[in-house]
Amino acid sequence: LTPHPSLVYICSICGKVARGLRPVVCTVCRAPAEKFELLKPQDIETLAQKEGGLTEEITFDGVKLKWTQEAKTEFIRIQDGYLRRRALAQLEKAARMRGLSVISKELMSEFVGRVMSDKENPIQVTPHVAVENEVASPLPLPQKWEKMSSPSTLEQLGNFQWTEEALSRLSRVPSGFMRDNTRLKIEEYAKEKGIVNINLEVAEAGIARARELMAEMISGYSSGKK
């Protein structure tokens, strides 16, 4: 069979999208071929009309995603800035993995419910008791305890594993030399501190170091011109 790029199939179980040919099995949830439904252009138009029209947004890596108005309204429900950034990162990742170009209210509700559940059911942590000759951690204490990422949300890059939040933060640095240099400084910081799993706090500490070095370079360049 010859793939037809205009044909779009969607898994009725997990929402994975495939183009060209109906998959034999879903690569996300392992559902069989019969669970894939042909998605027609008018289906997207119907969804847009039903949920108040479409608006186009550009993600941090330049990918264009359309949001229905009801989806955007649902997203605004998240008042906490950290939770909103976390939901957005997870949502954009899910859209890429599933091959989706439109974010609907149904998909948005899935992630709003997840992050709100995390906020309402925080992990209880037993206070740490210092022992004799203990070396204090170089990282600042967090203002609130956060759930650690499960192994499935860690991505291996070189000798380190990065959480979704850390990768999302790195991706906001302009691509090219600046991003490559920033990643290097984050990993240098992690190596110095004996850290293998790079989370958001470690990434921010490395980014702060990269900023300082960049400021020194700019200052040195300016002095040399005088």
Short mmCIF file of C-alpha atoms in Angstrom, two decimals:
data_model
loop_
_atom_site.label_atom_id
_atom_site.label_comp_id
_atom_site.label_asym_id
_atom_site.label_seq_id
_atom_site.Cartn_x
_atom_site.Cartn_y
_atom_site.Cartn_z
CA LEU A 1 0.00 0.00 0.00
CA THR A 2 1.14 3.53 -0.82
CA PRO A 3 0.85 6.06 2.05
CA HIS A 4 -1.51 8.93 1.33
CA PRO A 5 -0.32 12.03 3.27
CA SER A 6 -3.81 13.54 3.35
CA LEU A 7 -5.23 10.60 5.32
CA VAL A 8 -5.18 11.02 9.09
CA TYR A 9 -6.10 8.28 11.56
CA ILE A 10 -6.64 8.73 15.30
CA CYS A 11 -6.55 6.03 17.97
CA SER A 12 -9.88 5.98 19.79
CA ILE A 13 -8.15 4.70 22.94
CA CYS A 14 -5.25 7.12 23.57
CA GLY A 15 -5.59 9.78 20.83
CA LYS A 16 -2.37 8.90 18.96
CA VAL A 17 -2.48 10.32 15.42
CA ALA A 18 -1.03 8.54 12.36
CA ARG A 19 -0.78 9.87 8.81
CA GLY A 20 -0.73 8.10 5.46
CA LEU A 21 -1.67 4.54 6.43
CA ARG A 22 -3.80 2.98 9.16
CA PRO A 23 -1.29 1.52 11.70
CA VAL A 24 -1.31 -2.21 12.43
CA VAL A 25 -0.94 -1.44 16.13
CA CYS A 26 -0.82 1.78 18.18
CA THR A 27 2.74 2.62 19.21
CA VAL A 28 1.49 4.32 22.39
CA CYS A 29 -1.21 2.06 23.88
CA ARG A 30 -0.79 -1.05 21.66
CA ALA A 31 -4.41 -0.92 20.48
CA PRO A 32 -5.13 -2.93 17.28
CA ALA A 33 -5.71 -1.39 13.84
CA GLU A 34 -9.50 -1.39 14.13
CA LYS A 35 -9.27 1.13 16.98
CA PHE A 36 -7.93 3.75 14.54
CA GLU A 37 -10.62 5.97 13.04
CA LEU A 38 -10.23 8.05 9.88
CA LEU A 39 -10.18 11.73 10.83
CA LYS A 40 -11.73 13.99 8.21
CA PRO A 41 -11.09 17.75 7.79
CA GLN A 42 -14.72 18.46 8.60
CA ASP A 43 -14.24 16.70 11.95
CA ILE A 44 -11.68 19.36 12.92
CA GLU A 45 -14.01 22.12 11.71
CA THR A 46 -16.87 20.64 13.72
CA LEU A 47 -14.69 20.50 16.84
CA ALA A 48 -13.63 24.12 16.33
CA GLN A 49 -17.23 25.30 15.95
CA LYS A 50 -18.34 23.28 18.96
CA GLU A 51 -15.59 24.65 21.22
CA GLY A 52 -15.66 28.30 20.18
CA GLY A 53 -13.22 28.50 17.28
CA LEU A 54 -9.46 27.97 16.97
CA THR A 55 -6.48 30.15 17.86
CA GLU A 56 -2.90 29.31 16.88
CA GLU A 57 -0.05 29.25 19.37
CA ILE A 58 3.68 28.62 18.82
CA THR A 59 5.48 26.34 21.28
CA PHE A 60 8.96 26.97 22.69
CA ASP A 61 10.52 24.88 19.88
CA GLY A 62 8.65 26.66 17.08
CA VAL A 63 5.86 24.10 16.53
CA LYS A 64 2.44 25.56 15.73
CA LEU A 65 -0.49 24.21 17.76
CA LYS A 66 -4.12 25.25 17.52
CA TRP A 67 -6.21 25.60 20.69
CA THR A 68 -9.98 25.59 20.87
CA GLN A 69 -11.45 28.43 22.91
CA GLU A 70 -12.83 26.02 25.51
CA ALA A 71 -9.38 24.45 25.89
CA LYS A 72 -7.82 27.87 26.56
CA THR A 73 -10.55 28.66 29.08
CA GLU A 74 -9.83 25.39 30.85
CA PHE A 75 -6.11 26.19 30.93
CA ILE A 76 -6.72 29.59 32.56
CA ARG A 77 -8.20 27.74 35.54
CA ILE A 78 -4.65 26.99 36.68
CA GLN A 79 -3.74 30.01 38.83
CA ASP A 80 -0.43 28.70 40.20
CA GLY A 81 2.42 29.75 37.89
CA TYR A 82 4.54 26.66 38.51
CA LEU A 83 1.62 24.30 37.90
CA ARG A 84 0.66 26.19 34.74
CA ARG A 85 4.18 25.86 33.30
CA ARG A 86 4.24 22.19 34.23
CA ALA A 87 0.87 21.52 32.60
CA LEU A 88 1.90 23.38 29.45
CA ALA A 89 5.15 21.40 29.15
CA GLN A 90 3.31 18.08 29.58
CA LEU A 91 0.57 19.13 27.18
CA GLU A 92 2.95 20.17 24.41
CA LYS A 93 4.94 16.95 24.85
CA ALA A 94 1.75 14.87 24.62
CA ALA A 95 0.68 16.74 21.48
CA ARG A 96 4.02 15.99 19.82
CA MET A 97 3.99 12.31 20.85
CA ARG A 98 0.41 11.83 19.64
CA GLY A 99 0.90 13.87 16.48
CA LEU A 100 -1.89 16.29 17.38
CA SER A 101 -2.24 19.71 15.78
CA VAL A 102 -5.32 20.81 17.75
CA ILE A 103 -5.63 20.94 21.54
CA SER A 104 -9.22 20.30 22.54
CA LYS A 105 -11.04 20.78 25.83
CA GLU A 106 -10.94 17.02 26.42
CA LEU A 107 -7.14 16.88 26.13
CA MET A 108 -6.71 20.06 28.19
CA SER A 109 -8.96 18.70 30.96
CA GLU A 110 -6.77 15.61 31.20
CA PHE A 111 -3.72 17.67 32.13
CA VAL A 112 -5.53 20.26 34.26
CA GLY A 113 -6.97 17.45 36.35
CA ARG A 114 -3.55 15.85 36.71
CA VAL A 115 -1.66 18.94 37.90
CA MET A 116 -4.50 20.06 40.20
CA SER A 117 -4.47 16.59 41.78
CA ASP A 118 -0.73 16.94 42.40
CA LYS A 119 -1.33 20.29 44.12
CA GLU A 120 -4.16 19.00 46.32
CA ASN A 121 -2.33 15.80 47.30
CA PRO A 122 1.28 16.76 48.03
CA ILE A 123 3.76 14.14 49.17
CA GLN A 124 4.43 14.19 52.91
CA VAL A 125 8.17 14.31 53.60
CA THR A 126 9.78 13.31 56.89
CA PRO A 127 11.96 16.18 58.16
CA HIS A 128 15.69 15.55 57.77
CA VAL A 129 17.76 15.14 60.94
CA ALA A 130 21.39 16.20 60.57
CA VAL A 131 24.13 13.78 61.61
CA GLU A 132 27.63 14.49 62.91
CA ASN A 133 30.10 15.89 60.33
CA GLU A 134 27.34 16.15 57.69
CA VAL A 135 28.14 18.43 54.75
CA ALA A 136 25.31 20.84 53.94
CA SER A 137 23.70 20.65 50.51
CA PRO A 138 24.88 23.41 48.11
CA LEU A 139 21.34 23.73 46.69
CA PRO A 140 18.86 26.16 48.28
CA LEU A 141 15.99 24.64 50.22
CA PRO A 142 12.75 24.65 48.20
CA GLN A 143 9.84 26.77 49.37
CA LYS A 144 7.57 23.75 48.96
CA TRP A 145 8.15 20.05 48.49
CA GLU A 146 7.50 18.76 45.00
CA LYS A 147 7.00 15.25 43.69
CA MET A 148 10.08 13.73 42.13
CA SER A 149 9.70 12.70 38.52
CA SER A 150 9.08 9.01 38.02
CA PRO A 151 11.69 7.06 36.03
CA SER A 152 9.45 7.16 32.96
CA THR A 153 9.64 10.97 32.83
CA LEU A 154 13.45 11.07 32.88
CA GLU A 155 15.30 11.46 29.59
CA GLN A 156 18.91 10.34 29.20
CA LEU A 157 21.22 12.98 27.71
CA GLY A 158 24.88 12.03 27.79
CA ASN A 159 25.81 10.98 31.32
CA PHE A 160 22.80 12.66 32.93
CA GLN A 161 19.06 12.10 33.21
CA TRP A 162 16.88 15.20 32.79
CA THR A 163 13.35 15.72 34.09
CA GLU A 164 10.67 17.16 31.80
CA GLU A 165 10.72 20.44 33.72
CA ALA A 166 14.51 20.80 33.35
CA LEU A 167 14.39 20.04 29.61
CA SER A 168 11.53 22.49 29.15
CA ARG A 169 13.55 25.20 30.92
CA LEU A 170 16.63 24.51 28.77
CA SER A 171 14.50 24.64 25.62
CA ARG A 172 13.54 28.25 26.40
CA VAL A 173 17.18 29.27 25.90
CA PRO A 174 17.77 30.42 22.28
CA SER A 175 18.98 27.50 20.16
CA GLY A 176 22.53 27.27 18.90
CA PHE A 177 25.62 28.39 20.81
CA MET A 178 23.69 29.84 23.76
CA ARG A 179 21.66 26.67 24.40
CA ASP A 180 24.66 24.36 23.90
CA ASN A 181 26.79 26.46 26.26
CA THR A 182 23.99 26.63 28.84
CA ARG A 183 23.54 22.86 28.78
CA LEU A 184 27.30 22.47 29.27
CA LYS A 185 27.25 24.75 32.33
CA ILE A 186 24.26 22.92 33.83
CA GLU A 187 26.03 19.57 33.41
CA GLU A 188 29.28 21.00 34.80
CA TYR A 189 27.37 22.20 37.86
CA ALA A 190 25.68 18.82 38.29
CA LYS A 191 29.02 16.99 37.96
CA GLU A 192 30.65 19.23 40.59
CA LYS A 193 27.82 18.51 43.03
CA GLY A 194 27.73 14.78 42.30
CA ILE A 195 24.23 15.00 40.80
CA VAL A 196 23.08 12.50 38.16
CA ASN A 197 19.39 13.45 37.77
CA ILE A 198 19.04 17.05 36.62
CA ASN A 199 15.80 18.61 37.86
CA LEU A 200 14.50 22.17 37.53
CA GLU A 201 16.46 23.48 40.54
CA VAL A 202 19.76 22.12 39.20
CA ALA A 203 19.00 23.53 35.75
CA GLU A 204 18.27 26.99 37.20
CA ALA A 205 21.54 26.90 39.18
CA GLY A 206 23.49 26.01 36.03
CA ILE A 207 21.71 28.70 34.02
CA ALA A 208 22.60 31.29 36.67
CA ARG A 209 26.24 30.26 36.31
CA ALA A 210 26.02 30.55 32.52
CA ARG A 211 24.57 34.07 32.88
CA GLU A 212 27.45 35.12 35.13
CA LEU A 213 30.04 33.83 32.67
CA MET A 214 28.26 35.52 29.77
CA ALA A 215 28.22 38.81 31.68
CA GLU A 216 31.95 38.47 32.35
CA MET A 217 32.61 37.82 28.64
CA ILE A 218 30.59 40.88 27.61
CA SER A 219 32.33 43.01 30.23
CA GLY A 220 35.75 41.82 29.08
CA TYR A 221 34.88 42.49 25.44
CA SER A 222 33.67 46.01 26.26
CA SER A 223 36.83 46.77 28.24
CA GLY A 224 39.02 45.55 25.39
CA LYS A 225 37.39 47.97 22.94
CA LYS A 226 38.22 51.00 25.08
#
